[in-house]
């Protein structure tokens, strides 16, 4: 039996004819156009991000500038207030050493006006926490001023709603009607009154009940 050289039989895969995918010129242009659009959109997004970052930086700078201005004004007010307190205190001490106890009556009125202005300013609660922090400092100065008034013999006149109107230390600035309070009773305390020892320096401004005719 003769040996014949075995011949290689081609497989099914080898018999396949390669398929060449040809991309038309139009498809190439479409792809290029899409790539350009993607690049344009990317550039637009990058530009928007840069603009947003710029705006955020500007907003932060504006906020910082505002805080700096408020801080500067608060410091200036603190310096002026401290200087005024020192000036009035020194003058009051000098006059108390050489004059009668009522020698500071004029200065007492000035101090009372400052206290009244601070109390009015601090009666409002700010929404900004930074401003609220500054307000705490002003409350400390208000406490110092009130202690100074006490040391100088300046006392607040205690008047409450429902008290009988007393012209000796009260001043009626307005009349009102009330179903709960009797006539000549204090319906509202508008501003506080003060005495220098036993002398009236500032009357308590009140609204008084008056019955309708």
CSV table of N, CA and C in Angstrom, one decimal, residues 68-69 80 156 165 171 185 191 210:
chain,number,residue,atom,x,y,z
A,68,UNK,N,-15.5,93.2,55.6
A,68,UNK,CA,-14.3,94.1,55.9
A,68,UNK,C,-14.8,95.5,56.3
A,69,UNK,N,-15.8,96.0,55.4
A,69,UNK,CA,-16.3,97.4,55.7
A,69,UNK,C,-17.1,97.4,57.0
A,80,UNK,N,-14.5,105.4,68.8
A,80,UNK,CA,-15.1,106.6,69.1
A,80,UNK,C,-15.9,106.5,70.4
A,156,UNK,N,-32.5,104.5,86.3
A,156,UNK,CA,-33.7,104.4,85.4
A,156,UNK,C,-35.0,104.5,86.3
A,165,UNK,N,-50.6,107.4,85.7
A,165,UNK,CA,-49.8,108.5,85.1
A,165,UNK,C,-49.4,109.5,86.2
A,171,UNK,N,-44.1,111.9,81.0
A,171,UNK,CA,-44.6,112.9,80.0
A,171,UNK,C,-45.5,112.2,79.0
A,185,UNK,N,-54.3,105.6,83.1
A,185,UNK,CA,-53.3,104.5,83.2
A,185,UNK,C,-52.3,104.5,82.0
A,191,UNK,N,-40.4,105.6,75.8
A,191,UNK,CA,-38.9,105.7,76.1
A,191,UNK,C,-38.7,105.8,77.6
A,210,UNK,N,-57.2,107.3,77.7
A,210,UNK,CA,-58.2,108.4,77.9
A,210,UNK,C,-59.5,107.9,77.3
